[in-house]
Coordinates of C-alpha atoms in Angstrom, one line a residue:
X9 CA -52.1 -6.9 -23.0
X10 CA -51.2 -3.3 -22.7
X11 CA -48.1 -2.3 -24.6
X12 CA -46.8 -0.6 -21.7
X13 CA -47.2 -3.2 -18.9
X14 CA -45.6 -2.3 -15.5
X15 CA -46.9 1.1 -16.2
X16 CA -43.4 3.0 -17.1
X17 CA -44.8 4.8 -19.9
X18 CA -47.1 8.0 -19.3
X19 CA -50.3 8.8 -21.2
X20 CA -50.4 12.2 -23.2
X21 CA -52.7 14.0 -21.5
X22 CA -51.2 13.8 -18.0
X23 CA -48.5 16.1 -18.0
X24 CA -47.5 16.7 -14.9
X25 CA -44.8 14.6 -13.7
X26 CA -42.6 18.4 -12.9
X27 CA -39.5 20.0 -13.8
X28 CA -39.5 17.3 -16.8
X29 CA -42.9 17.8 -18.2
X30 CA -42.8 21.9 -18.4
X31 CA -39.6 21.0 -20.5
X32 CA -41.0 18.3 -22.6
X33 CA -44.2 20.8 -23.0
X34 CA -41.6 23.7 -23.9
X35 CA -40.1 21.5 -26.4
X36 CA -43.2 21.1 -27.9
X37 CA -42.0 16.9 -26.9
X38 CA -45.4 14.3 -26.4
X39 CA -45.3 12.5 -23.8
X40 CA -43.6 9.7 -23.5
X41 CA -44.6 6.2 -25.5
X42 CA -44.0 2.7 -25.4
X43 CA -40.9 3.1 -27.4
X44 CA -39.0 5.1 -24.6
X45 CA -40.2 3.7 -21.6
X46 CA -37.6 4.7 -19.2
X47 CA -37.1 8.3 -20.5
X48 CA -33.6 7.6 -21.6
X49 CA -34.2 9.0 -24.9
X50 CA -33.1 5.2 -26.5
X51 CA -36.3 5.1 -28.5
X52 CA -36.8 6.9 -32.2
X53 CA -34.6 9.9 -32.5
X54 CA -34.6 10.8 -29.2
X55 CA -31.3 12.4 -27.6
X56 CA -32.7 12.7 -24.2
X57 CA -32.3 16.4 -24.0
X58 CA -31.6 17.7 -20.6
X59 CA -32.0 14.0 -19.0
X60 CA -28.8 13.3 -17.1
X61 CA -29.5 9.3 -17.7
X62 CA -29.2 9.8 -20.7
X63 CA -26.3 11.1 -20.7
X64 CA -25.0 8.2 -18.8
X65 CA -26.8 5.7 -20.7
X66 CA -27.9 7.0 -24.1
X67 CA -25.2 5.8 -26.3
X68 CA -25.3 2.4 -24.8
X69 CA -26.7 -0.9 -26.2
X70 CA -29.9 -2.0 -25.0
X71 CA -28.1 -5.4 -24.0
X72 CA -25.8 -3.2 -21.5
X73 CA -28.6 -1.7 -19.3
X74 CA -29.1 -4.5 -17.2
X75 CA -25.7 -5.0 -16.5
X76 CA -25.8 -0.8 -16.0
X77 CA -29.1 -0.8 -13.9
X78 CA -26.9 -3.5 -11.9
X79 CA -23.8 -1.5 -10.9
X80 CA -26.2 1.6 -10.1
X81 CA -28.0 -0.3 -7.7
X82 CA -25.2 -1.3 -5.9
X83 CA -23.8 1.9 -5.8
X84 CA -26.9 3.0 -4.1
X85 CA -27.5 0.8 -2.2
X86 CA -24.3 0.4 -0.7
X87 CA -24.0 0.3 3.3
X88 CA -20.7 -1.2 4.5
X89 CA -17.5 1.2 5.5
X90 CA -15.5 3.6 3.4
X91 CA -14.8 1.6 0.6
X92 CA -17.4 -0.3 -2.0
X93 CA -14.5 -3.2 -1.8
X94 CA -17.2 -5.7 -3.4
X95 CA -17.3 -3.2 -6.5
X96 CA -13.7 -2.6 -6.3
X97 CA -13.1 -6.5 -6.4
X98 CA -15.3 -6.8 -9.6
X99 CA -13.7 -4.3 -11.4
X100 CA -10.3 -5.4 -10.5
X101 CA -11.1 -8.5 -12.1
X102 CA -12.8 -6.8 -15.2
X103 CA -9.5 -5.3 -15.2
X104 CA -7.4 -8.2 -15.2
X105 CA -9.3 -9.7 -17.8
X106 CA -9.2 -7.2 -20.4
X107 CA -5.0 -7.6 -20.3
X108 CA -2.3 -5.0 -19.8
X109 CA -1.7 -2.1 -22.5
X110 CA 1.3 -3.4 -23.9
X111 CA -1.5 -6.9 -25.0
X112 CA -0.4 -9.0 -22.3
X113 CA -3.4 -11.3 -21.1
X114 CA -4.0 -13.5 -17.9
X115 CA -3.7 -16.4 -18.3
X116 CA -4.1 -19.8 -15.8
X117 CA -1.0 -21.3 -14.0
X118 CA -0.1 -24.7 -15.6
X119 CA 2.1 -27.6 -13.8
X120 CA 5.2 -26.4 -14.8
X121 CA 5.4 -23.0 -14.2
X122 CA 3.9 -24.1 -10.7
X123 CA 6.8 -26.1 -10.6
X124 CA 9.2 -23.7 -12.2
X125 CA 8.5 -21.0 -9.0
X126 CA 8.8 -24.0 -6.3
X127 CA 12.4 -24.7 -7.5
X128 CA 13.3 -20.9 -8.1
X129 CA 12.1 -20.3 -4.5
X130 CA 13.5 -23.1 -2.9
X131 CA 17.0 -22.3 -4.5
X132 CA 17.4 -18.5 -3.4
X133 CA 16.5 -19.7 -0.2
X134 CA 19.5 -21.9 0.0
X135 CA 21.4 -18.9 -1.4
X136 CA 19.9 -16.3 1.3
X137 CA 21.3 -18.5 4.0
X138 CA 24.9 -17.8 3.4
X139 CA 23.4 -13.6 2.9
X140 CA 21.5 -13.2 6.3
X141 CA 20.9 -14.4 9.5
X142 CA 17.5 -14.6 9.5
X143 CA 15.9 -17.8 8.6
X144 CA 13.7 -18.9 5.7
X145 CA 10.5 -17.3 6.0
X146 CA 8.6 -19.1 3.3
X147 CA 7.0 -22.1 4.5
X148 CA 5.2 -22.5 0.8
X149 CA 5.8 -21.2 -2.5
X150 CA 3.0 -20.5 -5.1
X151 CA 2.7 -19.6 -8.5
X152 CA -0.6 -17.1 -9.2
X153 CA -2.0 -15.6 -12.2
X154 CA -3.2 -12.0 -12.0
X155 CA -6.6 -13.0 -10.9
X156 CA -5.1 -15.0 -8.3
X157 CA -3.1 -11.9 -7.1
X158 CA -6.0 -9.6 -7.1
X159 CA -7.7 -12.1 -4.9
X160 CA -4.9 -12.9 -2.7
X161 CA -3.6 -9.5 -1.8
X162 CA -7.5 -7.7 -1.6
X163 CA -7.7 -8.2 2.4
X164 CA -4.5 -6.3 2.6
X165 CA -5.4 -3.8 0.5
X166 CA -8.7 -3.4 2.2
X167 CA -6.6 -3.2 5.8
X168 CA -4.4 -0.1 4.0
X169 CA -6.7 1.7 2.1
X170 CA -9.8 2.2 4.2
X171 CA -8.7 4.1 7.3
X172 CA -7.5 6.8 4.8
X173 CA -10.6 6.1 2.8
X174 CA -12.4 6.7 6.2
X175 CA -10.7 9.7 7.1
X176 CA -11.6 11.6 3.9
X177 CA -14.8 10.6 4.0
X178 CA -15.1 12.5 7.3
X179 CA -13.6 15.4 5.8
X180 CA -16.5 16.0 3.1
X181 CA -19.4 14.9 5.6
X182 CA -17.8 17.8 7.3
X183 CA -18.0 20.4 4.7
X184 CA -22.0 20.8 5.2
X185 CA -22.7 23.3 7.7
X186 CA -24.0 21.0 11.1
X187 CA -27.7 22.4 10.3
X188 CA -27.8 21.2 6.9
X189 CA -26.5 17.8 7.8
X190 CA -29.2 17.5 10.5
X191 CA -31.9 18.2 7.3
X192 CA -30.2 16.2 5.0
X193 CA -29.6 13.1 6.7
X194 CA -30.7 10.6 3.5
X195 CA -28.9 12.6 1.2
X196 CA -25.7 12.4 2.9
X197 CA -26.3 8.3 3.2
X198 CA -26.8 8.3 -0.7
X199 CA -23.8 10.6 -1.2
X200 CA -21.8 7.8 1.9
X201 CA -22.5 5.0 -1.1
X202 CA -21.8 7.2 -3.8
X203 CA -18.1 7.8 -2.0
X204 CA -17.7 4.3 -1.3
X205 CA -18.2 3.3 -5.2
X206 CA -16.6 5.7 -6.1
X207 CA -13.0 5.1 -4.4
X208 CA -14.1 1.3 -5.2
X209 CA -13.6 1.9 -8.7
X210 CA -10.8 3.6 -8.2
X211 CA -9.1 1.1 -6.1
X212 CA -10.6 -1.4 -8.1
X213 CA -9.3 0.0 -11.1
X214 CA -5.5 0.8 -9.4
X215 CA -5.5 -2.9 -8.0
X216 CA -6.1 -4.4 -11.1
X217 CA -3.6 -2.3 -13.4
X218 CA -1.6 -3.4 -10.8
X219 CA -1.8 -7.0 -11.0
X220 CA -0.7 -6.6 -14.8
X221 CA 2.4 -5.3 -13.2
X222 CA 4.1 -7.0 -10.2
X223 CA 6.4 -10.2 -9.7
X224 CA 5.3 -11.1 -6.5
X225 CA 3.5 -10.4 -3.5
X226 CA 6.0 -7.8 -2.0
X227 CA 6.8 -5.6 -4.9
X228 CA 5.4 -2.5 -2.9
X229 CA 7.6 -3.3 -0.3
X230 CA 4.7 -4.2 2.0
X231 CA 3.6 -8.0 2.5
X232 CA 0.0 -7.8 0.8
X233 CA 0.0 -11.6 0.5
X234 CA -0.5 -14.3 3.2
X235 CA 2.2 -14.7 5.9
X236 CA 5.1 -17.3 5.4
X237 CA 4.0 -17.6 1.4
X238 CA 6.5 -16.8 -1.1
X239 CA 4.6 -15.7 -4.4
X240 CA 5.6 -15.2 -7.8
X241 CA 3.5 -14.3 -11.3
X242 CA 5.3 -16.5 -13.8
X243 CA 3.2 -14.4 -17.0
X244 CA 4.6 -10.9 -15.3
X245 CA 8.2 -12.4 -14.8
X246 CA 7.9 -13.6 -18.6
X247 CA 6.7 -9.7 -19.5
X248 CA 9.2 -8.2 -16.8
X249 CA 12.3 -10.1 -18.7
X250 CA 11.2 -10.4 -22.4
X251 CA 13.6 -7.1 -23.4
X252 CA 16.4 -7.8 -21.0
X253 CA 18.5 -10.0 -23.1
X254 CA 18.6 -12.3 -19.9
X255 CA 17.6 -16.0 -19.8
X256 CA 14.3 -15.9 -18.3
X257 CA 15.8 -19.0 -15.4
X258 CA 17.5 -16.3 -14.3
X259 CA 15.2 -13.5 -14.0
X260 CA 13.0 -16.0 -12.4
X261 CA 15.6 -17.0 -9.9
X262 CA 16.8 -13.4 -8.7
X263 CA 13.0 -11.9 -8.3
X264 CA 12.6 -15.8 -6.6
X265 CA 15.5 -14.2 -4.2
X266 CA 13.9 -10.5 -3.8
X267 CA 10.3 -12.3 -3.2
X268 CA 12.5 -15.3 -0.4
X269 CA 14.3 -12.3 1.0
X270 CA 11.2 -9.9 2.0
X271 CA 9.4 -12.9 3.2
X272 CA 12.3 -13.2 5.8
X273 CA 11.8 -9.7 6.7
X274 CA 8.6 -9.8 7.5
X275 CA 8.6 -13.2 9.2
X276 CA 11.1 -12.8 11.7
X277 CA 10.6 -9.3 12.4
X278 CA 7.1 -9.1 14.0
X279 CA 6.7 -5.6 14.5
X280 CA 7.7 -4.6 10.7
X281 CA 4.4 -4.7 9.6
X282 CA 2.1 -2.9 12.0
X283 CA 4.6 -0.5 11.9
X284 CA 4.5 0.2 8.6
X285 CA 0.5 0.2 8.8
X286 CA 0.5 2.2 11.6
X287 CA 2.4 4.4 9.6
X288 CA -0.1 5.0 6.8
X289 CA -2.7 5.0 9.8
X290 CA -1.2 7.9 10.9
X291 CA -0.9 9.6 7.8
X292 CA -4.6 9.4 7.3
X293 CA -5.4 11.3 10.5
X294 CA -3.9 14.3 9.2
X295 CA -6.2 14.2 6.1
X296 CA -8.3 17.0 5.0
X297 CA -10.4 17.9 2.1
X298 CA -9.9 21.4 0.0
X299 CA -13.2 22.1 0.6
X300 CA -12.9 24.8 -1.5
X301 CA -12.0 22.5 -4.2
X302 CA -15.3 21.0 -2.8
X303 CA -17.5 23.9 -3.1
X304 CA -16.4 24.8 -6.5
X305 CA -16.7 21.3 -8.0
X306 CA -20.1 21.1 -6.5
X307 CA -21.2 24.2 -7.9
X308 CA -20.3 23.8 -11.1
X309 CA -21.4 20.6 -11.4
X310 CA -23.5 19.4 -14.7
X311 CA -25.8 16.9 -14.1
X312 CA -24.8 15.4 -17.3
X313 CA -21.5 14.7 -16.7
X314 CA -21.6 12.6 -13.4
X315 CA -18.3 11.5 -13.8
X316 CA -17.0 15.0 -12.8
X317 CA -17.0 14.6 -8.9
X318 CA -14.7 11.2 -9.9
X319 CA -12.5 13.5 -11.8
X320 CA -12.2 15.7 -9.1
X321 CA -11.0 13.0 -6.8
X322 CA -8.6 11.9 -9.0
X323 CA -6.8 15.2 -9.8
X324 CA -6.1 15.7 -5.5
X325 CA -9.4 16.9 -3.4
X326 CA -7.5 16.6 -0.2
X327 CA -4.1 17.3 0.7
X328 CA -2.1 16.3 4.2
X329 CA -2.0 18.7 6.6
X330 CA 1.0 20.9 7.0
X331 CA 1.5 19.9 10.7
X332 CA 4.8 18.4 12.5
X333 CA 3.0 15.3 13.3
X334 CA 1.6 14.7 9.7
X335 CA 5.2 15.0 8.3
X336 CA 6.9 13.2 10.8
X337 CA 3.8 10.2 10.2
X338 CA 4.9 10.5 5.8
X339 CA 8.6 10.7 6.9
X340 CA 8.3 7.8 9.0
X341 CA 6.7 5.6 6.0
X342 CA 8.9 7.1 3.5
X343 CA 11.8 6.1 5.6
X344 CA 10.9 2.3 6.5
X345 CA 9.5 1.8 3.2
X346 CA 13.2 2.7 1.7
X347 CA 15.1 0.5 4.6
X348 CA 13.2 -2.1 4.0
X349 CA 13.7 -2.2 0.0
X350 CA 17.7 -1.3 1.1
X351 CA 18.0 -4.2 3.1
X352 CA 16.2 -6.4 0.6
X353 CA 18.7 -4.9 -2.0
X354 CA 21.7 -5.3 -0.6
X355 CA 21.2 -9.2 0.9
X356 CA 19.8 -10.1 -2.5
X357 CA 22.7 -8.6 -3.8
X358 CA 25.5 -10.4 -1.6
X359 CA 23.8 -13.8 -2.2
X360 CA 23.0 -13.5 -6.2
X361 CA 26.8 -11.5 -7.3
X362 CA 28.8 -14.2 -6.6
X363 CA 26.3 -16.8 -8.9
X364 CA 24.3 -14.9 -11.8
X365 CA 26.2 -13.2 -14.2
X366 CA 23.2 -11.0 -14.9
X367 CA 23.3 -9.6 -11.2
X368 CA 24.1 -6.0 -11.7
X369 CA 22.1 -5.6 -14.4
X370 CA 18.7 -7.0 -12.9
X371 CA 19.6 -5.0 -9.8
X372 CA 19.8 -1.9 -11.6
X373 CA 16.8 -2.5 -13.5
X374 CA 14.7 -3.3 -10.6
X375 CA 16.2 0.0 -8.8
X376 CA 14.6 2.1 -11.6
X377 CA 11.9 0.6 -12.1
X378 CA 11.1 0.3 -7.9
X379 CA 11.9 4.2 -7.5
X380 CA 9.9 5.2 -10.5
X381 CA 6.8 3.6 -10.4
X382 CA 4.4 2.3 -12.1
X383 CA 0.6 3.7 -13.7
X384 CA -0.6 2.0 -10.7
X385 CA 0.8 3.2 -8.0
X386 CA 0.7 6.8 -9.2
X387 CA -2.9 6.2 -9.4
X388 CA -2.7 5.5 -5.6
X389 CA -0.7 8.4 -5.3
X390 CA -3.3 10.9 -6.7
X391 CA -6.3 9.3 -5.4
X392 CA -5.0 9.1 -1.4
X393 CA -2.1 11.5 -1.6
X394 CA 0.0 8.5 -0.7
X395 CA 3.7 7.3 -2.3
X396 CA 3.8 3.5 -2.0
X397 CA 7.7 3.3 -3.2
X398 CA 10.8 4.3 -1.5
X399 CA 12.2 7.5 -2.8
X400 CA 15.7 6.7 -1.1
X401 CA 16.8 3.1 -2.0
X402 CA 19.7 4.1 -3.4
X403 CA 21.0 5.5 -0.2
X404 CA 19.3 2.8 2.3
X405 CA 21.3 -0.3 0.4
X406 CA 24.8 2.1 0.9
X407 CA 23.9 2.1 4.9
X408 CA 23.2 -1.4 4.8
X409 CA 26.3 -2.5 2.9
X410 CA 28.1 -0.5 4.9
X411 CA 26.9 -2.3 8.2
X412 CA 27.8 -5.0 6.6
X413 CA 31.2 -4.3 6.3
X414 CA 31.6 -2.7 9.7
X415 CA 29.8 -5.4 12.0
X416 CA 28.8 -8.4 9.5
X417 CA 25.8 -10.1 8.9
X418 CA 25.1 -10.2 12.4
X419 CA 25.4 -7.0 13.7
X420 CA 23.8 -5.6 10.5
X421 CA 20.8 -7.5 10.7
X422 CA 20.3 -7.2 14.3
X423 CA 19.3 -3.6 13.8
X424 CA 15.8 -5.0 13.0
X425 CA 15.4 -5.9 16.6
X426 CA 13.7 -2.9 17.9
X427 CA 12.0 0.2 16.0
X428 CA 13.9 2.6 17.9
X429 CA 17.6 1.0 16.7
X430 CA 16.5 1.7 12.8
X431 CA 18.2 4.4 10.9
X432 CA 16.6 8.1 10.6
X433 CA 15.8 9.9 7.2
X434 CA 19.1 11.8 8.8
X435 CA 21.0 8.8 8.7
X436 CA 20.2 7.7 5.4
X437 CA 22.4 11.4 4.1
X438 CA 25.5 9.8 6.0
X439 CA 25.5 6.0 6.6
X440 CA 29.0 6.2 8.0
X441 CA 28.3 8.4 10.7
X442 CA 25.3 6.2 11.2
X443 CA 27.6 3.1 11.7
X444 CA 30.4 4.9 13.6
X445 CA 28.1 6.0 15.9
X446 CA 26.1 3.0 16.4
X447 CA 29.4 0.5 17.0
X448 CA 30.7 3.0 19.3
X449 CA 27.6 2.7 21.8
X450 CA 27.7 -0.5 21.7
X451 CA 31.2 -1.0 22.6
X452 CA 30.7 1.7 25.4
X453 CA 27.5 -0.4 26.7
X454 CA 29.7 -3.5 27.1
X455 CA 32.3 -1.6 28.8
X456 CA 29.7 -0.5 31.6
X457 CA 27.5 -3.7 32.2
X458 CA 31.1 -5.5 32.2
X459 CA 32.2 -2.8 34.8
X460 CA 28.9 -3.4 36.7
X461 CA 29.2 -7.5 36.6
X462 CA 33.1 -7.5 38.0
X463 CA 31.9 -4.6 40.9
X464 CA 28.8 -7.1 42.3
X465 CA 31.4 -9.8 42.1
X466 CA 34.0 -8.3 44.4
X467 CA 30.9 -7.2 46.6
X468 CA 31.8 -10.1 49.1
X469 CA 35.2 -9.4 49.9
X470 CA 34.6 -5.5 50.4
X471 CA 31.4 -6.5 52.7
X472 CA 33.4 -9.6 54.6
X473 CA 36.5 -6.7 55.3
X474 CA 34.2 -4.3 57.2
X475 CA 31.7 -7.1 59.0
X476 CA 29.3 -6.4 56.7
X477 CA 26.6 -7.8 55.7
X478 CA 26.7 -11.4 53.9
X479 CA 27.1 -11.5 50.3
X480 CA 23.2 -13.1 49.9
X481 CA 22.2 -9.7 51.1
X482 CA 23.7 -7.3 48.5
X483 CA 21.0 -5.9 46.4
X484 CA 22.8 -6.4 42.6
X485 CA 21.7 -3.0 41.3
X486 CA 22.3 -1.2 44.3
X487 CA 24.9 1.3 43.8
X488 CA 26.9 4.3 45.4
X489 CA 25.8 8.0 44.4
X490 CA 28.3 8.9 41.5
X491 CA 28.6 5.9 40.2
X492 CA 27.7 5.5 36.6
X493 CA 25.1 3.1 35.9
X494 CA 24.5 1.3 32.3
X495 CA 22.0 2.9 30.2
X496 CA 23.1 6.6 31.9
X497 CA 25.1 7.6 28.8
X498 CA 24.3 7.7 25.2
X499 CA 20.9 6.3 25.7
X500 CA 19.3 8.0 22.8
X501 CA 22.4 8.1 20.7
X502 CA 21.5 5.7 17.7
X503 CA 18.5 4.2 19.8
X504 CA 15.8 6.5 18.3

């Protein structure tokens, strides 16, 4: 049998295999034997020289190329949208298991911690019902493990990552001149699956730091879990409250209430979340890359450093536009991301004060720790240019509280029937305006449709007096020129 069967190893005396050969000839180099097959330079002293595999491989283990081999060919071969998510689900996992960096590992779920999170869950929603008029929105608790998370919360993920994914994507396809994409069609397929693994890992890699850090499924203040399904980590809440000199019952029992009270929120208000997705949707539109950024990167890039264009992506490529619409599209996010958390805040707040001495202090702590941020998420931030936490919370929970007090439960939390009745980013700098403002339309809308009602009920007297017609016959909306009708006056005041 020949020592180099499948024929990867060249004979001596044929030299020309190109570029590579004149170097190996420079070099004064033989060709290569059956001890470097692959031209890696893994065999007897070699370095591989100018060989960019090498670089990327050379200083592994032998046993490592086949798992190496594996991930390039499904980086190449990659054909699906934006975003390698099968790639970016591996190494969220790979992630997951190789534990947090403070030593935390994943570990399985067992009966009573399952058990544990049903009671926690079950209790804050008895609390929430005395905090807000909307009803339980959990139909089931669970109790996941990291892994679980990752796997739970990936098709959400996928549904808020890729059209931003997409949109950049676009952008570099359209930094090639149109005559050079027409000529390099295959090369800008390869570099397509090269992008897509690329923000795989990344995602992968966000998505699993990630999971070493969150409580539940809503931590971001968007529902990445299945509907109606409260969720809680029970090895996070244990990391979460190890410092906090707090019985860990009642940790578990107020993020129980934060996790009960978002699932309410999303439940019963159904346009919350395409709102918020259509949101980042519209942020992505106004995506571009520096393609001067671009151009330099690619020019100076050295073949043996192919993690370089990676790096690049990860210090901020691209960069929203400076437009009206693109701000107003990040305002609009930045604004129900924070009203959301504020309403979340101050419910949980109302329900868990009068019951856990520990209240203010795990409400402060989750306030920092909400509006700071985590490795993760700033990871998210670099790679799409995209904050996923409220930078207001502080003053969103004042302008909910403060509803509360001027209009109750009620009033406050029927401001989450419509879009257009939320608070501004202008209303968040004075909630008592915002309140003033809003009870005083209201009041003033009664007055007129009450006005209205009493004038169609007198209709048949002032139509009898006159021989007019019958009473069946007036129109209910007609109405005399002058007359005010309901809706005429301070239609867009608070209504935006």
């Amino acid at each position: 049998m020949s020592d180099t069967p499948f024929g990867f190893g060249l004979p001596p005396e044929e030299p020309e295999d190109g570029d590579e050969g004149r170097k190996k000839d420079q070099q004064g180099g033989a060709g290569q034997g059956p001890a470097d097959p692959f031209g890696f330079g893994l065999g007897a002293g070699g370095s591989g020289g100018d060989n960019p595999f090498a670089a990327m491989f050379g200083s592994m283990n032998p046993s490592d190329l086949g798992a190496a081999f594996q991930q390039l060919g499904q980086m190449l071969s990659y054909e699906g949208g934006p975003v390698n998510w099968d790639m970016a689900q591996q190494i969220a996992r790979q992630t997951v298991s190789q534990g947090t960096s403070d030593g935390s590992k994943d570990a399985s779920v067992g009966p009573a911690e399952r058990t544990a999170v049903e009671e926690a869950v079950r209790l804050a929603d008895v609390w929430l019902d005395g905090a807000t008029s909307l009803p339980s929105g959990s139909a089931s608790s669970v109790a996941w493990s990291r892994a679980e998370w990752v796997e739970a919360t990936l098709p959400v993920w996928k549904e808020l990552v890729d059209p931003v994914a997409e949109r950049v994507g676009a952008a570099m396809g359209d930094v090639l001149p149109e005559e050079m994409q027409a000529m390099a069609g295959p090369l800008i397929g390869m570099m397509r699956s090269m992008g897509g693994a690329m923000f795989g890992t990344q995602i992968g890699q966000a998505v699993g730091v990630l999971a070493g850090e969150v409580v539940g499924s809503t931590d971001i203040g968007l529902p990445l879990g299945p509907s109606d399904k409260a969720a809680l980590l029970p090895v996070n809440i244990e990391a979460f409250g190890k410092d906090l000199g707090v019985p860990l019952e009642e940790v578990r029992l107020y993020l129980a209430l934060r996790e009960a009270a978002h699932q309410r929120l999303f439940s019963h208000v159904p346009w919350l979340r395409s709102h918020l997705f259509g949101a980042v949707e519209g942020y992505a539109r106004g995506i571009k890359v520096d393609t001067q950024k671009l151009e330099d990167v690619v020019g100076q890039l050295d073949p043996q450093n192919p993690e370089q264009l990676q790096e690049a992506l990860q210090q901020g490529m691209f960069q929203p536009e400076d437009t009206p619409a693109q701000k107003a599209a990040l305002a609009r996010l930045e604004t129900a991301l924070a009203l959301v958390e504020g309403w979340v805040d101050a419910v949980v707040h109302a329900a868990a004060k009068p019951r856990l001495s520990s209240a203010d202090a795990l409400r402060e702590t989750l306030r920092r720790r909400r509006a700071t941020g985590g490795p993760a998420e700033q990871t998210f931030a670099t790679l799409i240019g995209l904050e996923l936490r409220p930078r207001r919370l502080r003053d969103a929970s004042r302008l909910w509280a403060s509803l509360t007090d001027a209009r109750g439960v009620d009033g406050r939390d029927g401001i989450w029937a419509h879009p257009d009745m939320l608070p501004t980013a202008s209303d968040l700098d004075d909630p008592d305006g915002f309140v003033h403002r809003e009870q005083l339309d209201f009041s003033e809308l009664d007055k007129m449709l009450g006005e209205a009602a009493g004038g169609t009920r007198q209709s048949p007297d002032l139509t009898k007096d006159d021989g007019g017609t019958k009473p069946d016959d007036a129109e209910p909306g007609d109405a005399k020129p002058g007359d005010s009708q309901p809706g005429d006056e301070g239609e867009g005041d608070g209504r935006r």
